[in-house]
Amino acid sequence: MVNQEQNREDHIRTLLRNMSTEDFMNLGLKQVAYIRPIASESGPLYAVCAADGSPLSVLDTFEKAVLSTLSIKLEPVTLH
C-alpha cells in the first residue's frame, strides 16, 4: 500500500515538473474561483475572479460571492 502511494506521488511530481508554462497558467481555470474583499465607498464588496485573475463578478456579501461561485460549478477559494 505504501509503495502504491509513493508511486502515485512520484507520478504527480513528474507531471508537475513537465508542465508547460501555458498549462501552469491554466491550472485550476475551470475548477476554482477566487473570492477577495475589495474596498468601496459604500462598504466592503467581494470580487469573484477566475483562476487566471479575470473578473467574474462583484457582490455585496461574502455569502453571495460563495453562492455565485458554486452556481457556476467552481470551487470557491478565498484570498487573504
PDB file of N, CA and C in Angstrom:
ATOM      1  N   MET A   1       0.827  -1.196   0.000  1.00  0.00           N
ATOM      2  CA  MET A   1       0.000   0.000   0.000  1.00  0.00           C
ATOM      3  C   MET A   1       0.872   1.261   0.000  1.00  0.00           C
ATOM      4  N   VAL A   2       1.923   1.245   0.824  1.00  0.00           N
ATOM      5  CA  VAL A   2       2.825   2.393   0.885  1.00  0.00           C
ATOM      6  C   VAL A   2       3.515   2.579  -0.465  1.00  0.00           C
ATOM      7  N   ASN A   3       3.907   1.481  -1.100  1.00  0.00           N
ATOM      8  CA  ASN A   3       4.580   1.552  -2.389  1.00  0.00           C
ATOM      9  C   ASN A   3       3.671   2.158  -3.458  1.00  0.00           C
ATOM     10  N   GLN A   4       2.380   1.804  -3.456  1.00  0.00           N
ATOM     11  CA  GLN A   4       1.439   2.380  -4.412  1.00  0.00           C
ATOM     12  C   GLN A   4       1.304   3.882  -4.204  1.00  0.00           C
ATOM     13  N   GLU A   5       1.247   4.302  -2.956  1.00  0.00           N
ATOM     14  CA  GLU A   5       1.134   5.731  -2.644  1.00  0.00           C
ATOM     15  C   GLU A   5       2.388   6.475  -3.102  1.00  0.00           C
ATOM     16  N   GLN A   6       3.551   5.885  -2.878  1.00  0.00           N
ATOM     17  CA  GLN A   6       4.806   6.506  -3.312  1.00  0.00           C
ATOM     18  C   GLN A   6       4.850   6.614  -4.830  1.00  0.00           C
ATOM     19  N   ASN A   7       4.413   5.562  -5.530  1.00  0.00           N
ATOM     20  CA  ASN A   7       4.374   5.598  -6.997  1.00  0.00           C
ATOM     21  C   ASN A   7       3.447   6.702  -7.491  1.00  0.00           C
ATOM     22  N   ARG A   8       2.315   6.857  -6.838  1.00  0.00           N
ATOM     23  CA  ARG A   8       1.351   7.900  -7.212  1.00  0.00           C
ATOM     24  C   ARG A   8       1.968   9.286  -7.017  1.00  0.00           C
ATOM     25  N   GLU A   9       2.616   9.489  -5.871  1.00  0.00           N
ATOM     26  CA  GLU A   9       3.263  10.776  -5.597  1.00  0.00           C
ATOM     27  C   GLU A   9       4.377  11.061  -6.604  1.00  0.00           C
ATOM     28  N   ASP A  10       5.154  10.044  -6.939  1.00  0.00           N
ATOM     29  CA  ASP A  10       6.221  10.220  -7.932  1.00  0.00           C
ATOM     30  C   ASP A  10       5.641  10.595  -9.290  1.00  0.00           C
ATOM     31  N   HIS A  11       4.540   9.960  -9.657  1.00  0.00           N
ATOM     32  CA  HIS A  11       3.878  10.251 -10.930  1.00  0.00           C
ATOM     33  C   HIS A  11       3.392  11.705 -10.961  1.00  0.00           C
ATOM     34  N   ILE A  12       2.782  12.158  -9.883  1.00  0.00           N
ATOM     35  CA  ILE A  12       2.289  13.538  -9.799  1.00  0.00           C
ATOM     36  C   ILE A  12       3.450  14.524  -9.878  1.00  0.00           C
ATOM     37  N   ARG A  13       4.532  14.241  -9.169  1.00  0.00           N
ATOM     38  CA  ARG A  13       5.711  15.115  -9.226  1.00  0.00           C
ATOM     39  C   ARG A  13       6.247  15.224 -10.658  1.00  0.00           C
ATOM     40  N   THR A  14       6.300  14.094 -11.348  1.00  0.00           N
ATOM     41  CA  THR A  14       6.781  14.088 -12.731  1.00  0.00           C
ATOM     42  C   THR A  14       5.880  14.927 -13.625  1.00  0.00           C
ATOM     43  N   LEU A  15       4.570  14.774 -13.468  1.00  0.00           N
ATOM     44  CA  LEU A  15       3.634  15.571 -14.260  1.00  0.00           C
ATOM     45  C   LEU A  15       3.819  17.065 -14.007  1.00  0.00           C
ATOM     46  N   LEU A  16       3.967  17.442 -12.744  1.00  0.00           N
ATOM     47  CA  LEU A  16       4.131  18.856 -12.404  1.00  0.00           C
ATOM     48  C   LEU A  16       5.448  19.414 -12.938  1.00  0.00           C
ATOM     49  N   ARG A  17       6.510  18.647 -12.850  1.00  0.00           N
ATOM     50  CA  ARG A  17       7.812  19.112 -13.351  1.00  0.00           C
ATOM     51  C   ARG A  17       7.807  19.311 -14.864  1.00  0.00           C
ATOM     52  N   ASN A  18       7.017  18.512 -15.553  1.00  0.00           N
ATOM     53  CA  ASN A  18       6.989  18.573 -17.015  1.00  0.00           C
ATOM     54  C   ASN A  18       5.872  19.458 -17.558  1.00  0.00           C
ATOM     55  N   MET A  19       5.176  20.152 -16.682  1.00  0.00           N
ATOM     56  CA  MET A  19       4.062  21.005 -17.102  1.00  0.00           C
ATOM     57  C   MET A  19       4.592  22.229 -17.852  1.00  0.00           C
ATOM     58  N   SER A  20       3.946  22.536 -18.964  1.00  0.00           N
ATOM     59  CA  SER A  20       4.347  23.716 -19.731  1.00  0.00           C
ATOM     60  C   SER A  20       3.895  24.987 -19.009  1.00  0.00           C
ATOM     61  N   THR A  21       4.476  26.108 -19.390  1.00  0.00           N
ATOM     62  CA  THR A  21       4.088  27.392 -18.810  1.00  0.00           C
ATOM     63  C   THR A  21       2.611  27.660 -19.056  1.00  0.00           C
ATOM     64  N   GLU A  22       2.145  27.355 -20.258  1.00  0.00           N
ATOM     65  CA  GLU A  22       0.733  27.575 -20.588  1.00  0.00           C
ATOM     66  C   GLU A  22      -0.179  26.688 -19.742  1.00  0.00           C
ATOM     67  N   ASP A  23       0.203  25.420 -19.567  1.00  0.00           N
ATOM     68  CA  ASP A  23      -0.597  24.522 -18.729  1.00  0.00           C
ATOM     69  C   ASP A  23      -0.630  25.023 -17.286  1.00  0.00           C
ATOM     70  N   PHE A  24       0.517  25.502 -16.793  1.00  0.00           N
ATOM     71  CA  PHE A  24       0.559  26.017 -15.424  1.00  0.00           C
ATOM     72  C   PHE A  24      -0.340  27.240 -15.276  1.00  0.00           C
ATOM     73  N   MET A  25      -0.331  28.120 -16.287  1.00  0.00           N
ATOM     74  CA  MET A  25      -1.170  29.323 -16.233  1.00  0.00           C
ATOM     75  C   MET A  25      -2.654  28.961 -16.212  1.00  0.00           C
ATOM     76  N   ASN A  26      -3.018  27.856 -16.849  1.00  0.00           N
ATOM     77  CA  ASN A  26      -4.417  27.445 -16.918  1.00  0.00           C
ATOM     78  C   ASN A  26      -4.825  26.496 -15.798  1.00  0.00           C
ATOM     79  N   LEU A  27      -3.892  26.166 -14.909  1.00  0.00           N
ATOM     80  CA  LEU A  27      -4.173  25.245 -13.814  1.00  0.00           C
ATOM     81  C   LEU A  27      -5.312  25.779 -12.950  1.00  0.00           C
ATOM     82  N   GLY A  28      -6.352  25.011 -12.821  1.00  0.00           N
ATOM     83  CA  GLY A  28      -7.489  25.401 -11.998  1.00  0.00           C
ATOM     84  C   GLY A  28      -8.483  26.317 -12.672  1.00  0.00           C
ATOM     85  N   LEU A  29      -8.218  26.695 -13.910  1.00  0.00           N
ATOM     86  CA  LEU A  29      -9.050  27.683 -14.594  1.00  0.00           C
ATOM     87  C   LEU A  29     -10.517  27.283 -14.633  1.00  0.00           C
ATOM     88  N   LYS A  30     -10.791  26.008 -14.811  1.00  0.00           N
ATOM     89  CA  LYS A  30     -12.179  25.550 -14.893  1.00  0.00           C
ATOM     90  C   LYS A  30     -12.642  24.854 -13.618  1.00  0.00           C
ATOM     91  N   GLN A  31     -11.849  24.974 -12.540  1.00  0.00           N
ATOM     92  CA  GLN A  31     -12.207  24.319 -11.289  1.00  0.00           C
ATOM     93  C   GLN A  31     -12.424  25.283 -10.125  1.00  0.00           C
ATOM     94  N   VAL A  32     -11.677  26.375 -10.084  1.00  0.00           N
ATOM     95  CA  VAL A  32     -11.745  27.262  -8.919  1.00  0.00           C
ATOM     96  C   VAL A  32     -12.027  28.704  -9.312  1.00  0.00           C
ATOM     97  N   ALA A  33     -12.575  29.431  -8.360  1.00  0.00           N
ATOM     98  CA  ALA A  33     -12.746  30.883  -8.482  1.00  0.00           C
ATOM     99  C   ALA A  33     -12.288  31.490  -7.162  1.00  0.00           C
ATOM    100  N   TYR A  34     -11.580  32.581  -7.245  1.00  0.00           N
ATOM    101  CA  TYR A  34     -11.055  33.245  -6.064  1.00  0.00           C
ATOM    102  C   TYR A  34     -12.008  34.341  -5.611  1.00  0.00           C
ATOM    103  N   ILE A  35     -12.202  34.415  -4.312  1.00  0.00           N
ATOM    104  CA  ILE A  35     -13.033  35.466  -3.722  1.00  0.00           C
ATOM    105  C   ILE A  35     -12.121  36.317  -2.858  1.00  0.00           C
ATOM    106  N   ARG A  36     -12.162  37.626  -3.095  1.00  0.00           N
ATOM    107  CA  ARG A  36     -11.339  38.513  -2.267  1.00  0.00           C
ATOM    108  C   ARG A  36     -12.127  39.774  -1.950  1.00  0.00           C
ATOM    109  N   PRO A  37     -11.946  40.271  -0.747  1.00  0.00           N
ATOM    110  CA  PRO A  37     -12.640  41.514  -0.382  1.00  0.00           C
ATOM    111  C   PRO A  37     -12.012  42.701  -1.094  1.00  0.00           C
ATOM    112  N   ILE A  38     -12.852  43.650  -1.459  1.00  0.00           N
ATOM    113  CA  ILE A  38     -12.369  44.903  -2.037  1.00  0.00           C
ATOM    114  C   ILE A  38     -13.089  46.055  -1.340  1.00  0.00           C
ATOM    115  N   ALA A  39     -12.407  47.152  -1.209  1.00  0.00           N
ATOM    116  CA  ALA A  39     -12.985  48.315  -0.530  1.00  0.00           C
ATOM    117  C   ALA A  39     -13.784  49.152  -1.520  1.00  0.00           C
ATOM    118  N   SER A  40     -14.861  49.721  -1.024  1.00  0.00           N
ATOM    119  CA  SER A  40     -15.638  50.669  -1.825  1.00  0.00           C
ATOM    120  C   SER A  40     -16.164  51.750  -0.893  1.00  0.00           C
ATOM    121  N   GLU A  41     -16.618  52.843  -1.454  1.00  0.00           N
ATOM    122  CA  GLU A  41     -17.144  53.937  -0.636  1.00  0.00           C
ATOM    123  C   GLU A  41     -18.370  53.511   0.157  1.00  0.00           C
ATOM    124  N   SER A  42     -19.131  52.569  -0.375  1.00  0.00           N
ATOM    125  CA  SER A  42     -20.357  52.134   0.300  1.00  0.00           C
ATOM    126  C   SER A  42     -20.128  50.980   1.267  1.00  0.00           C
ATOM    127  N   GLY A  43     -18.894  50.508   1.399  1.00  0.00           N
ATOM    128  CA  GLY A  43     -18.589  49.400   2.305  1.00  0.00           C
ATOM    129  C   GLY A  43     -17.886  48.277   1.563  1.00  0.00           C
ATOM    130  N   PRO A  44     -17.629  47.173   2.263  1.00  0.00           N
ATOM    131  CA  PRO A  44     -16.891  46.087   1.633  1.00  0.00           C
ATOM    132  C   PRO A  44     -17.694  45.402   0.528  1.00  0.00           C
ATOM    133  N   LEU A  45     -16.980  45.011  -0.520  1.00  0.00           N
ATOM    134  CA  LEU A  45     -17.546  44.224  -1.609  1.00  0.00           C
ATOM    135  C   LEU A  45     -16.660  42.996  -1.779  1.00  0.00           C
ATOM    136  N   TYR A  46     -17.134  42.032  -2.549  1.00  0.00           N
ATOM    137  CA  TYR A  46     -16.383  40.796  -2.739  1.00  0.00           C
ATOM    138  C   TYR A  46     -16.256  40.500  -4.228  1.00  0.00           C
ATOM    139  N   ALA A  47     -15.018  40.473  -4.691  1.00  0.00           N
ATOM    140  CA  ALA A  47     -14.737  40.187  -6.094  1.00  0.00           C
ATOM    141  C   ALA A  47     -14.598  38.684  -6.275  1.00  0.00           C
ATOM    142  N   VAL A  48     -15.228  38.171  -7.307  1.00  0.00           N
ATOM    143  CA  VAL A  48     -15.083  36.771  -7.699  1.00  0.00           C
ATOM    144  C   VAL A  48     -14.275  36.777  -8.993  1.00  0.00           C
ATOM    145  N   CYS A  49     -13.140  36.090  -8.975  1.00  0.00           N
ATOM    146  CA  CYS A  49     -12.240  36.082 -10.128  1.00  0.00           C
ATOM    147  C   CYS A  49     -11.914  34.650 -10.539  1.00  0.00           C
ATOM    148  N   ALA A  50     -11.727  34.443 -11.830  1.00  0.00           N
ATOM    149  CA  ALA A  50     -11.295  33.146 -12.343  1.00  0.00           C
ATOM    150  C   ALA A  50      -9.860  32.890 -11.889  1.00  0.00           C
ATOM    151  N   ALA A  51      -9.410  31.664 -12.056  1.00  0.00           N
ATOM    152  CA  ALA A  51      -8.059  31.296 -11.632  1.00  0.00           C
ATOM    153  C   ALA A  51      -6.988  32.131 -12.318  1.00  0.00           C
ATOM    154  N   ASP A  52      -7.275  32.642 -13.509  1.00  0.00           N
ATOM    155  CA  ASP A  52      -6.295  33.474 -14.217  1.00  0.00           C
ATOM    156  C   ASP A  52      -6.386  34.949 -13.840  1.00  0.00           C
ATOM    157  N   GLY A  53      -7.268  35.277 -12.886  1.00  0.00           N
ATOM    158  CA  GLY A  53      -7.417  36.654 -12.428  1.00  0.00           C
ATOM    159  C   GLY A  53      -8.501  37.436 -13.135  1.00  0.00           C
ATOM    160  N   SER A  54      -9.108  36.854 -14.147  1.00  0.00           N
ATOM    161  CA  SER A  54     -10.186  37.545 -14.866  1.00  0.00           C
ATOM    162  C   SER A  54     -11.373  37.765 -13.938  1.00  0.00           C
ATOM    163  N   PRO A  55     -11.891  38.998 -13.877  1.00  0.00           N
ATOM    164  CA  PRO A  55     -13.038  39.252 -13.003  1.00  0.00           C
ATOM    165  C   PRO A  55     -14.293  38.568 -13.529  1.00  0.00           C
ATOM    166  N   LEU A  56     -15.032  37.945 -12.620  1.00  0.00           N
ATOM    167  CA  LEU A  56     -16.292  37.299 -12.978  1.00  0.00           C
ATOM    168  C   LEU A  56     -17.482  38.089 -12.457  1.00  0.00           C
ATOM    169  N   SER A  57     -17.368  38.586 -11.217  1.00  0.00           N
ATOM    170  CA  SER A  57     -18.456  39.383 -10.645  1.00  0.00           C
ATOM    171  C   SER A  57     -17.975  40.090  -9.387  1.00  0.00           C
ATOM    172  N   VAL A  58     -18.769  41.060  -8.950  1.00  0.00           N
ATOM    173  CA  VAL A  58     -18.547  41.757  -7.679  1.00  0.00           C
ATOM    174  C   VAL A  58     -19.879  41.735  -6.953  1.00  0.00           C
ATOM    175  N   LEU A  59     -19.852  41.264  -5.707  1.00  0.00           N
ATOM    176  CA  LEU A  59     -21.088  41.129  -4.933  1.00  0.00           C
ATOM    177  C   LEU A  59     -20.955  41.830  -3.594  1.00  0.00           C
ATOM    178  N   ASP A  60     -22.099  42.096  -2.964  1.00  0.00           N
ATOM    179  CA  ASP A  60     -22.078  42.892  -1.735  1.00  0.00           C
ATOM    180  C   ASP A  60     -21.912  42.080  -0.456  1.00  0.00           C
ATOM    181  N   THR A  61     -22.001  40.750  -0.524  1.00  0.00           N
ATOM    182  CA  THR A  61     -21.739  39.937   0.666  1.00  0.00           C
ATOM    183  C   THR A  61     -20.868  38.745   0.286  1.00  0.00           C
ATOM    184  N   PHE A  62     -20.134  38.267   1.266  1.00  0.00           N
ATOM    185  CA  PHE A  62     -19.298  37.085   1.058  1.00  0.00           C
ATOM    186  C   PHE A  62     -20.165  35.881   0.701  1.00  0.00           C
ATOM    187  N   GLU A  63     -21.298  35.748   1.385  1.00  0.00           N
ATOM    188  CA  GLU A  63     -22.195  34.620   1.139  1.00  0.00           C
ATOM    189  C   GLU A  63     -22.678  34.601  -0.314  1.00  0.00           C
ATOM    190  N   LYS A  64     -23.041  35.765  -0.835  1.00  0.00           N
ATOM    191  CA  LYS A  64     -23.476  35.838  -2.237  1.00  0.00           C
ATOM    192  C   LYS A  64     -22.329  35.471  -3.181  1.00  0.00           C
ATOM    193  N   ALA A  65     -21.128  35.876  -2.831  1.00  0.00           N
ATOM    194  CA  ALA A  65     -19.969  35.544  -3.662  1.00  0.00           C
ATOM    195  C   ALA A  65     -19.747  34.030  -3.700  1.00  0.00           C
ATOM    196  N   VAL A  66     -19.863  33.387  -2.548  1.00  0.00           N
ATOM    197  CA  VAL A  66     -19.708  31.928  -2.490  1.00  0.00           C
ATOM    198  C   VAL A  66     -20.805  31.248  -3.299  1.00  0.00           C
ATOM    199  N   LEU A  67     -22.048  31.664  -3.097  1.00  0.00           N
ATOM    200  CA  LEU A  67     -23.163  31.056  -3.829  1.00  0.00           C
ATOM    201  C   LEU A  67     -23.029  31.274  -5.335  1.00  0.00           C
ATOM    202  N   SER A  68     -22.575  32.448  -5.723  1.00  0.00           N
ATOM    203  CA  SER A  68     -22.366  32.740  -7.141  1.00  0.00           C
ATOM    204  C   SER A  68     -21.325  31.795  -7.735  1.00  0.00           C
ATOM    205  N   THR A  69     -20.252  31.592  -6.998  1.00  0.00           N
ATOM    206  CA  THR A  69     -19.186  30.699  -7.441  1.00  0.00           C
ATOM    207  C   THR A  69     -19.700  29.270  -7.588  1.00  0.00           C
ATOM    208  N   LEU A  70     -20.416  28.807  -6.584  1.00  0.00           N
ATOM    209  CA  LEU A  70     -20.950  27.447  -6.632  1.00  0.00           C
ATOM    210  C   LEU A  70     -21.972  27.275  -7.753  1.00  0.00           C
ATOM    211  N   SER A  71     -22.729  28.329  -8.043  1.00  0.00           N
ATOM    212  CA  SER A  71     -23.765  28.232  -9.079  1.00  0.00           C
ATOM    213  C   SER A  71     -23.182  28.040 -10.480  1.00  0.00           C
ATOM    214  N   ILE A  72     -21.924  28.430 -10.667  1.00  0.00           N
ATOM    215  CA  ILE A  72     -21.276  28.207 -11.961  1.00  0.00           C
ATOM    216  C   ILE A  72     -20.300  27.025 -11.891  1.00  0.00           C
ATOM    217  N   LYS A  73     -20.524  26.196 -10.864  1.00  0.00           N
ATOM    218  CA  LYS A  73     -19.787  24.937 -10.691  1.00  0.00           C
ATOM    219  C   LYS A  73     -18.274  25.116 -10.547  1.00  0.00           C
ATOM    220  N   LEU A  74     -17.894  26.175  -9.824  1.00  0.00           N
ATOM    221  CA  LEU A  74     -16.492  26.380  -9.479  1.00  0.00           C
ATOM    222  C   LEU A  74     -16.340  26.281  -7.972  1.00  0.00           C
ATOM    223  N   GLU A  75     -15.186  25.866  -7.526  1.00  0.00           N
ATOM    224  CA  GLU A  75     -14.896  25.752  -6.102  1.00  0.00           C
ATOM    225  C   GLU A  75     -14.396  27.104  -5.595  1.00  0.00           C
ATOM    226  N   PRO A  76     -15.064  27.683  -4.587  1.00  0.00           N
ATOM    227  CA  PRO A  76     -14.611  28.980  -4.076  1.00  0.00           C
ATOM    228  C   PRO A  76     -13.338  28.851  -3.239  1.00  0.00           C
ATOM    229  N   VAL A  77     -12.418  29.772  -3.471  1.00  0.00           N
ATOM    230  CA  VAL A  77     -11.172  29.845  -2.718  1.00  0.00           C
ATOM    231  C   VAL A  77     -11.018  31.289  -2.280  1.00  0.00           C
ATOM    232  N   THR A  78     -10.694  31.504  -1.001  1.00  0.00           N
ATOM    233  CA  THR A  78     -10.558  32.879  -0.521  1.00  0.00           C
ATOM    234  C   THR A  78      -9.102  33.323  -0.564  1.00  0.00           C
ATOM    235  N   LEU A  79      -8.911  34.605  -0.795  1.00  0.00           N
ATOM    236  CA  LEU A  79      -7.587  35.215  -0.749  1.00  0.00           C
ATOM    237  C   LEU A  79      -7.530  36.115   0.460  1.00  0.00           C
ATOM    238  N   HIS A  80      -6.413  36.049   1.173  1.00  0.00           N
ATOM    239  CA  HIS A  80      -6.271  36.862   2.381  1.00  0.00           C
ATOM    240  C   HIS A  80      -5.281  37.970   2.138  1.00  0.00           C
TER     241      HIS A  80
END
